[in-house]
PDB file of C-alpha atoms in Angstrom:
ATOM      1  CA  MET A  77     110.384 117.532  88.642  1.00  0.00           C
ATOM      2  CA  GLY A  78     107.235 116.756  90.709  1.00  0.00           C
ATOM      3  CA  VAL A  79     107.935 115.645  94.266  1.00  0.00           C
ATOM      4  CA  ASP A  80     111.557 116.775  93.848  1.00  0.00           C
ATOM      5  CA  LEU A  81     110.224 120.278  94.539  1.00  0.00           C
ATOM      6  CA  LEU A  82     109.677 119.240  98.151  1.00  0.00           C
ATOM      7  CA  PRO A  83     112.480 119.722 100.697  1.00  0.00           C
ATOM      8  CA  SER A  84     114.670 116.658 101.227  1.00  0.00           C
ATOM      9  CA  PHE A  85     113.439 116.232 104.818  1.00  0.00           C
ATOM     10  CA  ILE A  86     109.899 115.660 103.589  1.00  0.00           C
ATOM     11  CA  ARG A  87     110.970 113.331 100.772  1.00  0.00           C
ATOM     12  CA  THR A  88     113.015 111.335 103.291  1.00  0.00           C
ATOM     13  CA  HIS A  89     110.448 111.132 106.119  1.00  0.00           C
ATOM     14  CA  TYR A  90     107.197 110.805 104.170  1.00  0.00           C
ATOM     15  CA  GLU A  91     106.040 108.505 101.413  1.00  0.00           C
ATOM     16  CA  VAL A  92     104.958 111.005  98.745  1.00  0.00           C
ATOM     17  CA  HIS A  93     102.829 110.531  95.628  1.00  0.00           C
ATOM     18  CA  GLU A  94     101.254 113.069  93.265  1.00  0.00           C
ATOM     19  CA  THR A  95      98.954 113.313  90.282  1.00  0.00           C
ATOM     20  CA  ASN A  96      98.539 116.009  87.638  1.00  0.00           C
ATOM     21  CA  HIS A  97     101.516 118.174  88.652  1.00  0.00           C
ATOM     22  CA  SER A  98     100.105 118.949  92.103  1.00  0.00           C
ATOM     23  CA  CYS A  99     103.518 119.891  93.586  1.00  0.00           C
ATOM     24  CA  ALA A 100     104.304 122.391  90.849  1.00  0.00           C
ATOM     25  CA  ILE A 101     100.820 123.915  91.012  1.00  0.00           C
ATOM     26  CA  LEU A 102     100.997 124.282  94.790  1.00  0.00           C
ATOM     27  CA  LYS A 103     104.491 125.728  94.829  1.00  0.00           C
ATOM     28  CA  GLU A 104     103.943 128.194  91.988  1.00  0.00           C
ATOM     29  CA  ASP A 105     100.286 129.202  92.285  1.00  0.00           C
ATOM     30  CA  PHE A 106      99.621 128.767  96.018  1.00  0.00           C
ATOM     31  CA  ARG A 107     102.906 129.840  97.577  1.00  0.00           C
ATOM     32  CA  SER A 108     101.495 130.659 101.031  1.00  0.00           C
ATOM     33  CA  GLU A 109      99.640 127.333 101.319  1.00  0.00           C
ATOM     34  CA  TRP A 110     102.762 125.512 100.057  1.00  0.00           C
ATOM     35  CA  CYS A 111     104.845 127.163 102.793  1.00  0.00           C
ATOM     36  CA  ASP A 112     102.270 126.252 105.462  1.00  0.00           C
ATOM     37  CA  LEU A 113     102.225 122.638 104.293  1.00  0.00           C
ATOM     38  CA  VAL A 114     106.020 122.329 104.149  1.00  0.00           C
ATOM     39  CA  SER A 115     106.391 123.946 107.580  1.00  0.00           C
ATOM     40  CA  MET A 116     103.756 121.710 109.188  1.00  0.00           C
ATOM     41  CA  LEU A 117     105.174 118.504 107.682  1.00  0.00           C
ATOM     42  CA  THR A 118     108.679 119.495 108.778  1.00  0.00           C
ATOM     43  CA  GLU A 119     107.619 120.153 112.379  1.00  0.00           C
ATOM     44  CA  PHE A 120     105.392 117.088 112.766  1.00  0.00           C
ATOM     45  CA  ARG A 121     106.647 114.107 114.776  1.00  0.00           C
ATOM     46  CA  LEU A 122     104.711 110.931 115.499  1.00  0.00           C
ATOM     47  CA  LEU A 123     104.918 110.786 119.285  1.00  0.00           C
ATOM     48  CA  GLU A 124     104.324 107.443 120.958  1.00  0.00           C
ATOM     49  CA  ASP A 125     101.499 109.062 122.906  1.00  0.00           C
ATOM     50  CA  TYR A 126      99.733 109.812 119.597  1.00  0.00           C
ATOM     51  CA  ILE A 127      99.544 106.064 118.991  1.00  0.00           C
ATOM     52  CA  ARG A 128      98.767 104.906 122.536  1.00  0.00           C
ATOM     53  CA  THR A 129      95.970 107.453 123.130  1.00  0.00           C
ATOM     54  CA  ARG A 130      92.649 106.372 121.689  1.00  0.00           C
ATOM     55  CA  GLY A 131      91.301 109.002 119.306  1.00  0.00           C
ATOM     56  CA  GLY A 132      87.594 109.316 120.044  1.00  0.00           C
ATOM     57  CA  ASN A 133      86.271 111.838 117.529  1.00  0.00           C
ATOM     58  CA  LYS A 134      89.707 113.031 116.472  1.00  0.00           C
ATOM     59  CA  SER A 135      93.181 111.536 116.866  1.00  0.00           C
ATOM     60  CA  LYS A 136      96.125 113.493 118.230  1.00  0.00           C
ATOM     61  CA  VAL A 137      97.669 113.333 114.754  1.00  0.00           C
ATOM     62  CA  SER A 138      94.603 115.065 113.292  1.00  0.00           C
ATOM     63  CA  ARG A 139      94.517 117.565 116.136  1.00  0.00           C
ATOM     64  CA  PHE A 140      98.151 118.536 115.542  1.00  0.00           C
ATOM     65  CA  ILE A 141      97.624 119.074 111.803  1.00  0.00           C
ATOM     66  CA  ASP A 142      94.302 120.895 112.227  1.00  0.00           C
ATOM     67  CA  SER A 143      95.537 123.254 114.936  1.00  0.00           C
ATOM     68  CA  TYR A 144      98.753 123.997 113.049  1.00  0.00           C
ATOM     69  CA  LEU A 145      96.913 124.936 109.861  1.00  0.00           C
ATOM     70  CA  TYR A 146      93.941 126.628 111.564  1.00  0.00           C
ATOM     71  CA  GLY A 147      96.478 128.878 113.278  1.00  0.00           C
ATOM     72  CA  ARG A 148      97.562 129.992 109.797  1.00  0.00           C
ATOM     73  CA  GLY A 149      94.129 130.828 108.445  1.00  0.00           C
ATOM     74  CA  TRP A 150      92.968 127.435 107.185  1.00  0.00           C
ATOM     75  CA  SER A 151      89.525 126.185 108.296  1.00  0.00           C
ATOM     76  CA  GLU A 152      87.121 123.300 108.010  1.00  0.00           C
ATOM     77  CA  LYS A 153      84.948 123.867 104.945  1.00  0.00           C
ATOM     78  CA  GLU A 154      81.713 122.500 103.547  1.00  0.00           C
ATOM     79  CA  PHE A 155      80.541 123.759 100.167  1.00  0.00           C
ATOM     80  CA  ALA A 156      76.877 124.492  99.484  1.00  0.00           C
ATOM     81  CA  THR A 157      76.282 122.994  96.040  1.00  0.00           C
ATOM     82  CA  SER A 158      73.097 122.178  94.151  1.00  0.00           C
ATOM     83  CA  VAL A 159      71.938 120.612  90.903  1.00  0.00           C
ATOM     84  CA  VAL A 160      69.220 122.062  88.667  1.00  0.00           C
ATOM     85  CA  VAL A 161      67.290 119.695  86.400  1.00  0.00           C
ATOM     86  CA  ASP A 162      64.375 121.054  84.344  1.00  0.00           C
ATOM     87  CA  GLY A 163      64.143 124.059  86.627  1.00  0.00           C
ATOM     88  CA  ARG A 164      64.006 121.991  89.815  1.00  0.00           C
ATOM     89  CA  GLU A 165      66.868 122.650  92.195  1.00  0.00           C
ATOM     90  CA  SER A 166      68.187 119.978  94.523  1.00  0.00           C
ATOM     91  CA  ASP A 167      70.769 120.682  97.230  1.00  0.00           C
ATOM     92  CA  GLN A 168      73.876 118.480  96.957  1.00  0.00           C
ATOM     93  CA  PRO A 169      76.119 119.418  99.890  1.00  0.00           C
ATOM     94  CA  THR A 170      79.672 118.153  99.800  1.00  0.00           C
ATOM     95  CA  HIS A 171      81.521 116.375 102.557  1.00  0.00           C
ATOM     96  CA  LYS A 172      83.335 118.760 104.920  1.00  0.00           C
ATOM     97  CA  ILE A 173      87.003 119.237 104.110  1.00  0.00           C
ATOM     98  CA  ASP A 174      89.287 119.020 107.175  1.00  0.00           C
ATOM     99  CA  CYS A 175      91.496 121.990 106.234  1.00  0.00           C
ATOM    100  CA  PHE A 176      90.842 124.454 103.423  1.00  0.00           C
ATOM    101  CA  ARG A 177      92.332 127.724 102.273  1.00  0.00           C
ATOM    102  CA  ASN A 178      92.438 129.519  98.943  1.00  0.00           C
ATOM    103  CA  ARG A 179      91.274 126.579  96.768  1.00  0.00           C
ATOM    104  CA  VAL A 180      93.625 124.094  98.484  1.00  0.00           C
ATOM    105  CA  ALA A 181      91.826 121.217 100.241  1.00  0.00           C
ATOM    106  CA  LEU A 182      93.532 118.915 102.756  1.00  0.00           C
ATOM    107  CA  GLU A 183      92.119 115.722 104.287  1.00  0.00           C
ATOM    108  CA  ILE A 184      93.638 113.753 107.174  1.00  0.00           C
ATOM    109  CA  GLU A 185      93.024 110.000 107.085  1.00  0.00           C
ATOM    110  CA  TRP A 186      94.932 108.604 110.028  1.00  0.00           C
ATOM    111  CA  ASN A 187      92.787 105.677 111.170  1.00  0.00           C
ATOM    112  CA  ASN A 188      89.408 105.583 109.429  1.00  0.00           C
ATOM    113  CA  LYS A 189      87.837 102.786 107.431  1.00  0.00           C
ATOM    114  CA  ASP A 190      89.402 102.700 103.967  1.00  0.00           C
ATOM    115  CA  PRO A 191      86.197 103.698 102.041  1.00  0.00           C
ATOM    116  CA  PHE A 192      86.846 107.199 103.410  1.00  0.00           C
ATOM    117  CA  TYR A 193      89.468 107.466 100.661  1.00  0.00           C
ATOM    118  CA  ASP A 194      86.722 107.044  98.044  1.00  0.00           C
ATOM    119  CA  ARG A 195      84.739 109.825  99.696  1.00  0.00           C
ATOM    120  CA  ASP A 196      87.750 112.174  99.779  1.00  0.00           C
ATOM    121  CA  LEU A 197      88.819 111.509  96.195  1.00  0.00           C
ATOM    122  CA  ASN A 198      85.268 111.889  94.896  1.00  0.00           C
ATOM    123  CA  ASN A 199      84.915 115.162  96.822  1.00  0.00           C
ATOM    124  CA  PHE A 200      88.175 116.467  95.329  1.00  0.00           C
ATOM    125  CA  ARG A 201      87.022 115.440  91.830  1.00  0.00           C
ATOM    126  CA  LEU A 202      83.624 117.117  92.198  1.00  0.00           C
ATOM    127  CA  LEU A 203      84.988 120.348  93.716  1.00  0.00           C
ATOM    128  CA  PHE A 204      87.756 120.523  91.092  1.00  0.00           C
ATOM    129  CA  ASP A 205      85.175 120.153  88.324  1.00  0.00           C
ATOM    130  CA  LEU A 206      83.144 122.953  89.945  1.00  0.00           C
ATOM    131  CA  ARG A 207      86.312 125.142  90.088  1.00  0.00           C
ATOM    132  CA  ALA A 208      86.162 125.369  93.886  1.00  0.00           C
ATOM    133  CA  VAL A 209      89.352 123.360  94.549  1.00  0.00           C
ATOM    134  CA  SER A 210      92.615 123.532  92.590  1.00  0.00           C
ATOM    135  CA  VAL A 211      94.648 120.961  94.554  1.00  0.00           C
ATOM    136  CA  GLY A 212      93.685 118.170  96.946  1.00  0.00           C
ATOM    137  CA  ILE A 213      96.018 116.835  99.648  1.00  0.00           C
ATOM    138  CA  ILE A 214      95.672 113.666 101.723  1.00  0.00           C
ATOM    139  CA  ILE A 215      97.826 112.946 104.769  1.00  0.00           C
ATOM    140  CA  THR A 216      97.688 109.328 105.853  1.00  0.00           C
ATOM    141  CA  ARG A 217     100.034 106.694 107.224  1.00  0.00           C
ATOM    142  CA  ALA A 218     102.665 104.640 105.441  1.00  0.00           C
ATOM    143  CA  ASP A 219     102.421 100.871 105.695  1.00  0.00           C
ATOM    144  CA  ASP A 220     105.724 100.584 107.596  1.00  0.00           C
ATOM    145  CA  LEU A 221     104.073 101.994 110.741  1.00  0.00           C
ATOM    146  CA  GLN A 222     102.202  98.722 111.299  1.00  0.00           C
ATOM    147  CA  GLU A 223     105.319  97.201 112.852  1.00  0.00           C
ATOM    148  CA  ILE A 224     105.391  99.997 115.462  1.00  0.00           C
ATOM    149  CA  PHE A 225     101.654  99.637 116.150  1.00  0.00           C
ATOM    150  CA  ASN A 226     102.114  95.894 116.697  1.00  0.00           C
ATOM    151  CA  ARG A 227     105.094  96.463 119.006  1.00  0.00           C
ATOM    152  CA  LEU A 228     103.010  98.890 121.093  1.00  0.00           C
ATOM    153  CA  ASP A 229     100.092  96.401 121.263  1.00  0.00           C
ATOM    154  CA  ARG A 230      97.926  98.720 119.155  1.00  0.00           C
ATOM    155  CA  GLY A 231      98.033  96.652 115.953  1.00  0.00           C
ATOM    156  CA  GLU A 232      94.382  95.613 116.128  1.00  0.00           C
ATOM    157  CA  SER A 233      93.274  99.252 116.276  1.00  0.00           C
ATOM    158  CA  TYR A 234      95.205  99.981 113.081  1.00  0.00           C
ATOM    159  CA  GLY A 235      94.029  96.997 111.070  1.00  0.00           C
ATOM    160  CA  ALA A 236      94.242  96.069 107.409  1.00  0.00           C
ATOM    161  CA  SER A 237      90.829  97.587 106.593  1.00  0.00           C
ATOM    162  CA  THR A 238      91.768 101.030 107.918  1.00  0.00           C
ATOM    163  CA  THR A 239      93.344 103.952 106.077  1.00  0.00           C
ATOM    164  CA  HIS A 240      96.961 103.400 105.059  1.00  0.00           C
ATOM    165  CA  MET A 241      98.937 103.984 101.882  1.00  0.00           C
ATOM    166  CA  SER A 242      98.449 100.603 100.194  1.00  0.00           C
ATOM    167  CA  LYS A 243      94.676 101.114 100.433  1.00  0.00           C
ATOM    168  CA  LEU A 244      94.903 104.606  98.914  1.00  0.00           C
ATOM    169  CA  LEU A 245      97.326 104.114  96.019  1.00  0.00           C
ATOM    170  CA  PRO A 246      95.136 101.803  93.868  1.00  0.00           C
ATOM    171  CA  ARG A 247      92.290 104.324  94.171  1.00  0.00           C
ATOM    172  CA  LEU A 248      94.577 107.235  93.343  1.00  0.00           C
ATOM    173  CA  GLN A 249      96.276 105.467  90.423  1.00  0.00           C
ATOM    174  CA  GLY A 250      92.895 104.263  89.177  1.00  0.00           C
ATOM    175  CA  GLY A 251      91.763 107.852  88.668  1.00  0.00           C
ATOM    176  CA  GLY A 252      89.552 108.179  91.752  1.00  0.00           C
ATOM    177  CA  GLY A 253      90.254 111.913  91.943  1.00  0.00           C
ATOM    178  CA  GLY A 254      89.428 112.558  88.283  1.00  0.00           C
ATOM    179  CA  GLY A 255      91.381 115.515  86.909  1.00  0.00           C
ATOM    180  CA  CYS A 256      92.045 117.084  90.308  1.00  0.00           C
ATOM    181  CA  PRO A 257      95.761 117.447  91.058  1.00  0.00           C
ATOM    182  CA  ILE A 258      96.326 115.428  94.229  1.00  0.00           C
ATOM    183  CA  LEU A 259      99.311 115.244  96.564  1.00  0.00           C
ATOM    184  CA  VAL A 260      99.558 112.416  99.108  1.00  0.00           C
ATOM    185  CA  PHE A 261     101.822 112.150 102.154  1.00  0.00           C
ATOM    186  CA  GLY A 262     102.277 108.951 104.130  1.00  0.00           C
ATOM    187  CA  ILE A 263     103.706 109.402 107.637  1.00  0.00           C
ATOM    188  CA  THR A 264     106.566 106.898 107.967  1.00  0.00           C
ATOM    189  CA  SER A 265     108.279 105.205 110.903  1.00  0.00           C
ATOM    190  CA  SER A 266     111.236 107.610 110.606  1.00  0.00           C
ATOM    191  CA  LEU A 267     109.001 110.283 112.211  1.00  0.00           C
ATOM    192  CA  PHE A 268     108.247 108.114 115.243  1.00  0.00           C
ATOM    193  CA  VAL A 269     109.469 109.401 118.616  1.00  0.00           C
ATOM    194  CA  PRO A 270     109.359 106.765 121.392  1.00  0.00           C
ATOM    195  CA  GLY A 271     108.058 107.760 124.825  1.00  0.00           C
ATOM    196  CA  GLU A 272     110.451 108.221 127.699  1.00  0.00           C
TER     197      GLU A 272
END
């Protein structure tokens, strides 16, 4: 079953991977978050302007996803965690999650350095083990977009050491997220909309 639970549009326009039955868990146990995710992924298009405009702190891809989900009750979230050893408590804050609601955590990795994947997967693993997160989601880019970046003279900005699917999959398949169910979407070239 797995990714077959997703609508055909999403399976056709995104490269999708999952671990530990994440699709089934999302669809059955987190119906509202599932609907938000499916709706957002269905509406998203990769406009040429999203590629040509330099991101600064946040890319236009991230802004679209954040604003879409924030408008439906999701929010950025940092968990206050600590460790106690022999009665001595030490704060161990987690990395902020881009979009969070009801134990579903979503990270957007559009054009960061690829070690950010390690950070995200480790965060999902830790928060799953602490029973704070039930499913982790990463939205990134599929490798086939590089041809479009090169054609638009933006290839150097989206280099081989930045976040894209072939950098994520070995980490995911190697167990980087531990037991956390993880669902990954790679934005493909079929979502690209050229400028006028």
